[in-house]
Coordinates of C-alpha atoms in Angstrom, one line a residue:
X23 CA 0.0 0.0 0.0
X24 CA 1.3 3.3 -0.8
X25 CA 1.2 5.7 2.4
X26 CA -0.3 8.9 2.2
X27 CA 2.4 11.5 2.0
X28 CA 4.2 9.1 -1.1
X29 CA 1.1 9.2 -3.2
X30 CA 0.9 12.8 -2.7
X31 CA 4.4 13.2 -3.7
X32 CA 4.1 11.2 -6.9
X33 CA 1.1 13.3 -8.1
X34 CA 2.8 16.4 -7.4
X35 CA 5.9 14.9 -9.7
X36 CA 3.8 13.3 -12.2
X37 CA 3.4 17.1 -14.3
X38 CA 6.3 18.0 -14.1
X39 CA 7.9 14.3 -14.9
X40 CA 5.7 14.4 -17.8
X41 CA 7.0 17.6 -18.7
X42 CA 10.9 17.0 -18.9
X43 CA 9.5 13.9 -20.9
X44 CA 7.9 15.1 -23.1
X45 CA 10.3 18.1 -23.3
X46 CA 14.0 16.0 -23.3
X47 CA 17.1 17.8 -24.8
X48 CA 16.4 21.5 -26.2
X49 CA 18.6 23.6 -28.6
X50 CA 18.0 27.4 -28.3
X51 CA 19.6 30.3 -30.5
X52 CA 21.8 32.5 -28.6
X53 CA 21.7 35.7 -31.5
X54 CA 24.7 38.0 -31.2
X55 CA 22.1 41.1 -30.2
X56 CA 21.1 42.0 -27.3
X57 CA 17.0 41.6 -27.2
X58 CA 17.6 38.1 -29.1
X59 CA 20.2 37.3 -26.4
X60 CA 17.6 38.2 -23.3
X61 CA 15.0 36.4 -24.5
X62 CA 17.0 33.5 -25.4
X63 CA 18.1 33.4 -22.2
X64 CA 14.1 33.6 -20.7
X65 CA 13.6 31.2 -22.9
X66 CA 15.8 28.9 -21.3
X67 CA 15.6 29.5 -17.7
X68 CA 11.2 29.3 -18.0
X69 CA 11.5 26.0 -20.4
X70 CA 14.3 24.6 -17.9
X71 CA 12.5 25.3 -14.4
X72 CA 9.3 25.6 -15.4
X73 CA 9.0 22.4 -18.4
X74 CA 11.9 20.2 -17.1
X75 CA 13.6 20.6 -20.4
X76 CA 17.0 20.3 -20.4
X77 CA 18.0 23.3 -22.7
X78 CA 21.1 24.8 -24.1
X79 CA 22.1 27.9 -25.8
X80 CA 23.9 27.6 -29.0
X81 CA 25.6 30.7 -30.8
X82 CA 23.5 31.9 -33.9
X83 CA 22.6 34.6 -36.3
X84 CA 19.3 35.3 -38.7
X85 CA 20.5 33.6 -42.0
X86 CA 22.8 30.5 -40.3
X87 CA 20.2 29.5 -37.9
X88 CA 17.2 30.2 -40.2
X89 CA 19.1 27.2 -42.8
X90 CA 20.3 25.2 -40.3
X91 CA 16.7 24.6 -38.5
X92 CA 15.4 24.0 -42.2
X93 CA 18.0 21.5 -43.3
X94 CA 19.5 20.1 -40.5
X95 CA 16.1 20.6 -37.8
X96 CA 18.7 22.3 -35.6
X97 CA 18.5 24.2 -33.2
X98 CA 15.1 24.1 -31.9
X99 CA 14.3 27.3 -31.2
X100 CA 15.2 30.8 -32.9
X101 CA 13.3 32.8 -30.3
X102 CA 14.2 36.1 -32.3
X103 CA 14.4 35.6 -35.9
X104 CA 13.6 38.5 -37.7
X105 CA 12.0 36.5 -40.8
X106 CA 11.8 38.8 -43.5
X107 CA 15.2 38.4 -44.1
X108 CA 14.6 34.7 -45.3
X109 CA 10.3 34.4 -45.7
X110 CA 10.4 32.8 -48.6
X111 CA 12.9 30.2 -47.2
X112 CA 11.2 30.0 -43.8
X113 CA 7.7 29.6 -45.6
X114 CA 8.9 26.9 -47.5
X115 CA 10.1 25.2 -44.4
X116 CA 7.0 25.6 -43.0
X117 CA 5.1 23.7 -46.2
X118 CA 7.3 21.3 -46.3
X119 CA 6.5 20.3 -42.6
X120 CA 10.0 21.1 -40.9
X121 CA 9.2 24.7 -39.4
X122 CA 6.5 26.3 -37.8
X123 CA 6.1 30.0 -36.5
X124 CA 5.1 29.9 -33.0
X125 CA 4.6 33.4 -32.2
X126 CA 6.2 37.0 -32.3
X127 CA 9.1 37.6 -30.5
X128 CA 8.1 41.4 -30.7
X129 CA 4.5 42.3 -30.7
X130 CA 4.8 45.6 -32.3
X131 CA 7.0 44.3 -35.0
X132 CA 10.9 45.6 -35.8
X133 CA 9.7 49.8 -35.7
X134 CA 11.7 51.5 -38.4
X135 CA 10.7 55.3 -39.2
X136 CA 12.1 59.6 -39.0
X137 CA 12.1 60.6 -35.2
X138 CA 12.4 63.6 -33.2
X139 CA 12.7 64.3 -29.6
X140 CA 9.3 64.4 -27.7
X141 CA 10.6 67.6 -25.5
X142 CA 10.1 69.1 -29.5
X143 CA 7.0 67.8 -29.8
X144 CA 5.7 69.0 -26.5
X145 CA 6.4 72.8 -27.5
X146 CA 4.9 72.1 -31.2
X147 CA 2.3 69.0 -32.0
X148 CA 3.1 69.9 -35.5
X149 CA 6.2 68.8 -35.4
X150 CA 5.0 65.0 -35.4
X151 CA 4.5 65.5 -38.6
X152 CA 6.4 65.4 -41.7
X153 CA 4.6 69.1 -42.6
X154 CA 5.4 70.6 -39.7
X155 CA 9.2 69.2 -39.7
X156 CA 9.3 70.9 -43.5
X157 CA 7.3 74.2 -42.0
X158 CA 10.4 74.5 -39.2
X159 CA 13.3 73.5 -41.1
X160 CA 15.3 75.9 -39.6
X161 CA 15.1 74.6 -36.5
X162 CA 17.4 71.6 -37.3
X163 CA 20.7 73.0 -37.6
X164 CA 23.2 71.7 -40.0
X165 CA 26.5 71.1 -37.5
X166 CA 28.4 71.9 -40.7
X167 CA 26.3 75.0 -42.6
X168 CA 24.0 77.4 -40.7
X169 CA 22.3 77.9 -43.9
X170 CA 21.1 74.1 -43.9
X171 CA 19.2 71.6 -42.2
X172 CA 20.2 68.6 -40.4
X173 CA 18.1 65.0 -41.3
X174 CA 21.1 62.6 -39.7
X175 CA 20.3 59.1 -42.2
X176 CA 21.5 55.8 -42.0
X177 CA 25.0 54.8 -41.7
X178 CA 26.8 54.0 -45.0
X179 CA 27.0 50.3 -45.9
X180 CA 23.3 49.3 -43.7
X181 CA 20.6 49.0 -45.8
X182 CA 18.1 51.1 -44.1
X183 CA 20.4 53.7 -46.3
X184 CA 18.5 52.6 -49.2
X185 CA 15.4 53.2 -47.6
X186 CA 16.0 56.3 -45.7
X187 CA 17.8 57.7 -49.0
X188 CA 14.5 57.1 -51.3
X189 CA 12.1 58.5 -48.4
X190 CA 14.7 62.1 -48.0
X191 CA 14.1 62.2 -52.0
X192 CA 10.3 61.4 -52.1
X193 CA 9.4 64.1 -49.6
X194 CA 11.8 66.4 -51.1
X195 CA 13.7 67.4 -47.1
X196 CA 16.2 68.8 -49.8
X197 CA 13.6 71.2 -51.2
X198 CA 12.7 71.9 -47.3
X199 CA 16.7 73.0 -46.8
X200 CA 17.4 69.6 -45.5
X201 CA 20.7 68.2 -46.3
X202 CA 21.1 64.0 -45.7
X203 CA 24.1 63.4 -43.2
X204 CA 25.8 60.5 -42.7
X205 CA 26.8 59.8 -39.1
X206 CA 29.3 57.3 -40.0
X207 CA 28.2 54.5 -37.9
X208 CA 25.3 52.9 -35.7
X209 CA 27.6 54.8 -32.6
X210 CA 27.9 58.0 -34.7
X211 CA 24.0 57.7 -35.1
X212 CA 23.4 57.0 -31.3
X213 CA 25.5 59.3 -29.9
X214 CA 24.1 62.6 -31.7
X215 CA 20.7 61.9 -30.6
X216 CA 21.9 61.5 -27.3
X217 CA 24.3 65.0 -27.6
X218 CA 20.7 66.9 -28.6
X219 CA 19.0 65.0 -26.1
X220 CA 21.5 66.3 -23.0
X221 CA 21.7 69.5 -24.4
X222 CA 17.7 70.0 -25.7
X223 CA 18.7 70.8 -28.8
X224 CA 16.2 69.9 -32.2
X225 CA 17.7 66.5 -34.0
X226 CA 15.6 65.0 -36.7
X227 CA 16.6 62.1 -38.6
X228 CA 16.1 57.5 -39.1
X229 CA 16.2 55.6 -36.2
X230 CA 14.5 51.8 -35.3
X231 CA 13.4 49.7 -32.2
X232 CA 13.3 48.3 -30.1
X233 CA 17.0 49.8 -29.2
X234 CA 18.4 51.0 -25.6
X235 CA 18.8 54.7 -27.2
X236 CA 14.5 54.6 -27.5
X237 CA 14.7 53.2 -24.3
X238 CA 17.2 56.1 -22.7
X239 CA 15.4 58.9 -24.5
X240 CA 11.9 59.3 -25.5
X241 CA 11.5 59.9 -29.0
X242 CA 8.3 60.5 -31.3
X243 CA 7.9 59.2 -34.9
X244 CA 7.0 61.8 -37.6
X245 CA 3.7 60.4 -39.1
X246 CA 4.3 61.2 -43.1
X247 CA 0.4 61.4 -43.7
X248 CA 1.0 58.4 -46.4
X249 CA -0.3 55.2 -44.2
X250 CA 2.1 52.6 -45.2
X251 CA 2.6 51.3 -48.6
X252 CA 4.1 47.6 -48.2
X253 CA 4.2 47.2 -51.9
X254 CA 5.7 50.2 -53.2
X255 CA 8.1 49.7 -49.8
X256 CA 9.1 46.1 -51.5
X257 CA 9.2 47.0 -54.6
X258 CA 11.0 50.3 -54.8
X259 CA 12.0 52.0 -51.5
X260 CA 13.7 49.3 -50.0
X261 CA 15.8 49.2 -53.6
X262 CA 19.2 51.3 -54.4
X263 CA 17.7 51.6 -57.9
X264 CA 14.3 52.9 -57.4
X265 CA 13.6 56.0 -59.6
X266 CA 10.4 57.2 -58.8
X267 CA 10.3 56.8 -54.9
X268 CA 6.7 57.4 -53.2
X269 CA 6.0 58.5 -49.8
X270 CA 5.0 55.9 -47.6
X271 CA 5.8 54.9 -43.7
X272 CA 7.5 51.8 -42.4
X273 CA 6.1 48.7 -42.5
X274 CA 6.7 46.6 -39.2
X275 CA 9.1 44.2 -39.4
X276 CA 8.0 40.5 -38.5
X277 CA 10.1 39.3 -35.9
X278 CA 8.9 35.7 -34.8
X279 CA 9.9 32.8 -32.8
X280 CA 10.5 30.1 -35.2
X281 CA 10.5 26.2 -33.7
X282 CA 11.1 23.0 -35.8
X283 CA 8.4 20.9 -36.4
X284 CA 10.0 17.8 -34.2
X285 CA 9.7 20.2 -31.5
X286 CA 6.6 21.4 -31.7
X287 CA 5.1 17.9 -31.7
X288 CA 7.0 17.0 -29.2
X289 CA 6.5 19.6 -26.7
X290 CA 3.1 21.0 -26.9
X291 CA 3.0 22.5 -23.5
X292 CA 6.9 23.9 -24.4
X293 CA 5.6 25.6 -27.3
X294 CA 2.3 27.1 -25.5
X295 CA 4.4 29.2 -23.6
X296 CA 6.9 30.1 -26.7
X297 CA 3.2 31.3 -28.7
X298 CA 2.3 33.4 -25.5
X299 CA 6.0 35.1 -25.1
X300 CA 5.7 38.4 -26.4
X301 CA 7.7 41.7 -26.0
X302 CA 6.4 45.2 -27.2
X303 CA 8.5 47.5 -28.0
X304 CA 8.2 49.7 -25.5
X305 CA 9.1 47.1 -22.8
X306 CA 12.3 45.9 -25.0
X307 CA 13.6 49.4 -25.3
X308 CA 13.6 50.0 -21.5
X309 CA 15.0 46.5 -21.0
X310 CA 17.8 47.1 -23.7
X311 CA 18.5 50.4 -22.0
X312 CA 18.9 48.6 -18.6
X313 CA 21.5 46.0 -20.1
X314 CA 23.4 49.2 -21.9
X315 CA 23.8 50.7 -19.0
X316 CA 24.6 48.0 -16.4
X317 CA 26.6 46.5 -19.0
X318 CA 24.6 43.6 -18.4
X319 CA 24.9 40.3 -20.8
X320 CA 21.7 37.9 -21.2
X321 CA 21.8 35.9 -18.0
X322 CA 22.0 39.1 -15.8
X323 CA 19.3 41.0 -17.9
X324 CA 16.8 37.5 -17.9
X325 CA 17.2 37.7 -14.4
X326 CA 16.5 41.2 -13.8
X327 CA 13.2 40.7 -16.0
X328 CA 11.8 37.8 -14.0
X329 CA 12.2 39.0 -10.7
X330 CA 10.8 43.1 -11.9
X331 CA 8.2 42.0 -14.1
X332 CA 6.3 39.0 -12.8
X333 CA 3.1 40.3 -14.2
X334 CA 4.2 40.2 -17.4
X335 CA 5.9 36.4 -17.5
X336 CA 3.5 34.7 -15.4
X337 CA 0.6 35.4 -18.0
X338 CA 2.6 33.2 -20.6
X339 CA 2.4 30.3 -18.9
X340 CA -0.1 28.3 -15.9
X341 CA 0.0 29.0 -12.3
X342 CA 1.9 25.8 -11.9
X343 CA 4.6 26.8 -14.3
X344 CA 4.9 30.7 -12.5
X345 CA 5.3 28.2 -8.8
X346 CA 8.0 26.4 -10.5
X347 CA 9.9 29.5 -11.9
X348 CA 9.8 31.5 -8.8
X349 CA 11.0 29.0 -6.7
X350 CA 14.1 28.7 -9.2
X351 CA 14.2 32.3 -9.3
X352 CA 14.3 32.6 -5.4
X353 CA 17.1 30.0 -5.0
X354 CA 19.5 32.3 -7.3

């Protein structure tokens, strides 16, 4: 006969047993950025603690991971794969039964689009807009030529140059006095919005999230009054030779946690949590803001996450999961 206190111990261990069955060895992508890098490592502290799996991080990048998972059905999970890149691969992955999207990493999408400083916008609404920028020209010194405006574009080499080059042209900034800067690099292009933000000085120019500057300084996007054009976007803004360049916002970027179908099938209480993990933007930016500036890697920022933002994690998964989490958490 099984005493009391046994029986109630084997049905406490029989979910989670089931789960680390069910869940065995895990591969997870380890990206070389920082939000892919945080989430990787959420990722595998919940699916570890809270699943039984027994995961591990592997280094890898958008276009090496993306093949890899389609033709070698390794690693498991991309938690950050910004799939645009490689749709057309991915999807075919996907048909062919050896992929599946779980989710998106970032709710909001990759944010792209020309920014200015809110304390701007606070003293003139019209200067959310593309018309009102072109209206105040003058405001946006040239560092270089008083006698011209400042729109700082996208480093040299990055293709949002493409983009931000055929947007300048089709709203005609160089009609408006606007001349199209180069900042030399993604720490050239950081650092002046952050010299105009600590001095309160106008700065208008390309910028993306979720990044740790959006996080450190809070920045509006210019609406262009054109809605977004995804097709023209494709087909000619997002192209070095597009002659006739229309007017149209960002579209979002898909960024998506992408699984392998052997996983998925596998571990259908594993990948419930991986379609409910989601990040906006606005979260990611402060996050990526705390990591600049504690000079924090993965680990420390995954643990700073869980213990500030339990509200947030323990919706993605069932009470029983959140019990199991904390407790590792606690015993750090």
């Amino acid at each position: 006969m099984i005493k009391p206190l046994s029986l109630a111990l084997m049905i406490a261990g029989t979910s989670f047993n089931s789960y680390a069955s069910e869940c065995g060895d895990v591969t997870i992508a380890d990206m070389n950025w920082s939000s892919a890098t945080l989430i990787a490592n959420v990722d595998k502290f919940i699916l570890e603690h809270g699943y039984g799996c027994n995961a591990e991080l592997v280094p890898g990048d958008t276009m090496p991971t993306g093949t890899s998972m389609i033709e070698k059905g390794e690693p498991d999970i991309a938690p950050e794969l910004w799939s645009n890149s490689m749709k057309a691969a991915l999807d075919r992955g996907v048909e062919e039964g050896r992929l599946r999207y779980a989710g998106a990493s970032l709710s909001d999408g990759g944010e792209e689009g020309f920014w200015v400083p809110e304390y701007m916008v606070e003293k003139d609404p019209s200067l959310a807009t593309i018309t009102g920028i072109k209206a105040n020209a003058k405001l946006f010194i040239h560092p270089e030529d008083p006698d011209r405006s400042a729109f700082f574009g996208c480093p040299a080499g990055w293709n949002c140059q493409i983009t931000a080059g055929n947007l300048f042209r089709a709203m005609k900034l160089d009609d408006a006095g606007f001349d199209l800067i180069d900042p030399g690099s993604g720490a050239g292009l950081a650092g002046s919005i952050a010299k105009a933000y600590e001095r309160q000085e106008p700065w208008f120019g390309y910028y993306w999230a979720p990044t740790a500057i959006l996080g450190k300084y809070k920045m509006v996007k210019v609406d262009f009054g054109s809605g977004i054009d995804e097709e023209h976007y494709k087909a000619c803004t997002a192209n070095a030779d597009c002659l006739d360049p229309k007017v149209t916002m960002y579209p979002p970027s898909a960024v998506d946690t992408i699984v392998t179908e052997t996983f998925a099938k596998r571990a259908p209480k594993a990948l419930a949590y991986l379609e409910a993990r989601s990040f906006t933007n606005a979260q990611m930016n402060e996050l990526l803001a705390w990591m600049e500036d504690n000079q924090a890697d993965g680990e420390i920022a995954m643990e700073e996450f869980l213990n500030e933002n339990e509200a947030t994690w323990t919706a993605w998964v069932s009470p029983e999961v959140a019990k199991k989490v904390k407790q590792a958490l606690s015993e750090l």
